[in-house]
C-alpha cells in the first residue's frame, strides 16, 4: 500500500485563549481518494483545512505531506517547496 499524500497523526490545535479546535485527530488521505469533511459549525473543519495548507501548525501531533512533516522549517526549505 502506498504512503498517504496527507496524513494527520494525533493532531491537536487550540486558538489563543485556549479555545480547542481539534483534539487527537488522525487521518490519512491516499492518492486518488475523494474525502469530504463534514460537521456542524465550530467542529474544526476549517482549522483542519488550514493545517493541511500549512498556514498554521499543530500544537501536538504531526501533519505530513508525501511523508514529510509540514512545519515552519520545512516550508522555508526550497527543495520541499517544489
PDB file of C-alpha atoms in Angstrom, residues 6 10-11 21 47 51 69 82:
ATOM      1  CA  UNK A   6      -1.661  13.732   3.505  1.00  0.00           C
ATOM      2  CA  UNK A  10      -2.751  12.742  16.849  1.00  0.00           C
ATOM      3  CA  UNK A  11      -3.162  16.387  15.793  1.00  0.00           C
ATOM      4  CA  UNK A  21     -10.455  23.391  17.723  1.00  0.00           C
ATOM      5  CA  UNK A  47      -8.986  24.556  11.082  1.00  0.00           C
ATOM      6  CA  UNK A  51      -3.427  22.888   8.832  1.00  0.00           C
ATOM      7  CA  UNK A  69       6.120  16.878   8.059  1.00  0.00           C
ATOM      8  CA  UNK A  82       8.927  22.128  -5.037  1.00  0.00           C
TER       9      UNK A  82
END
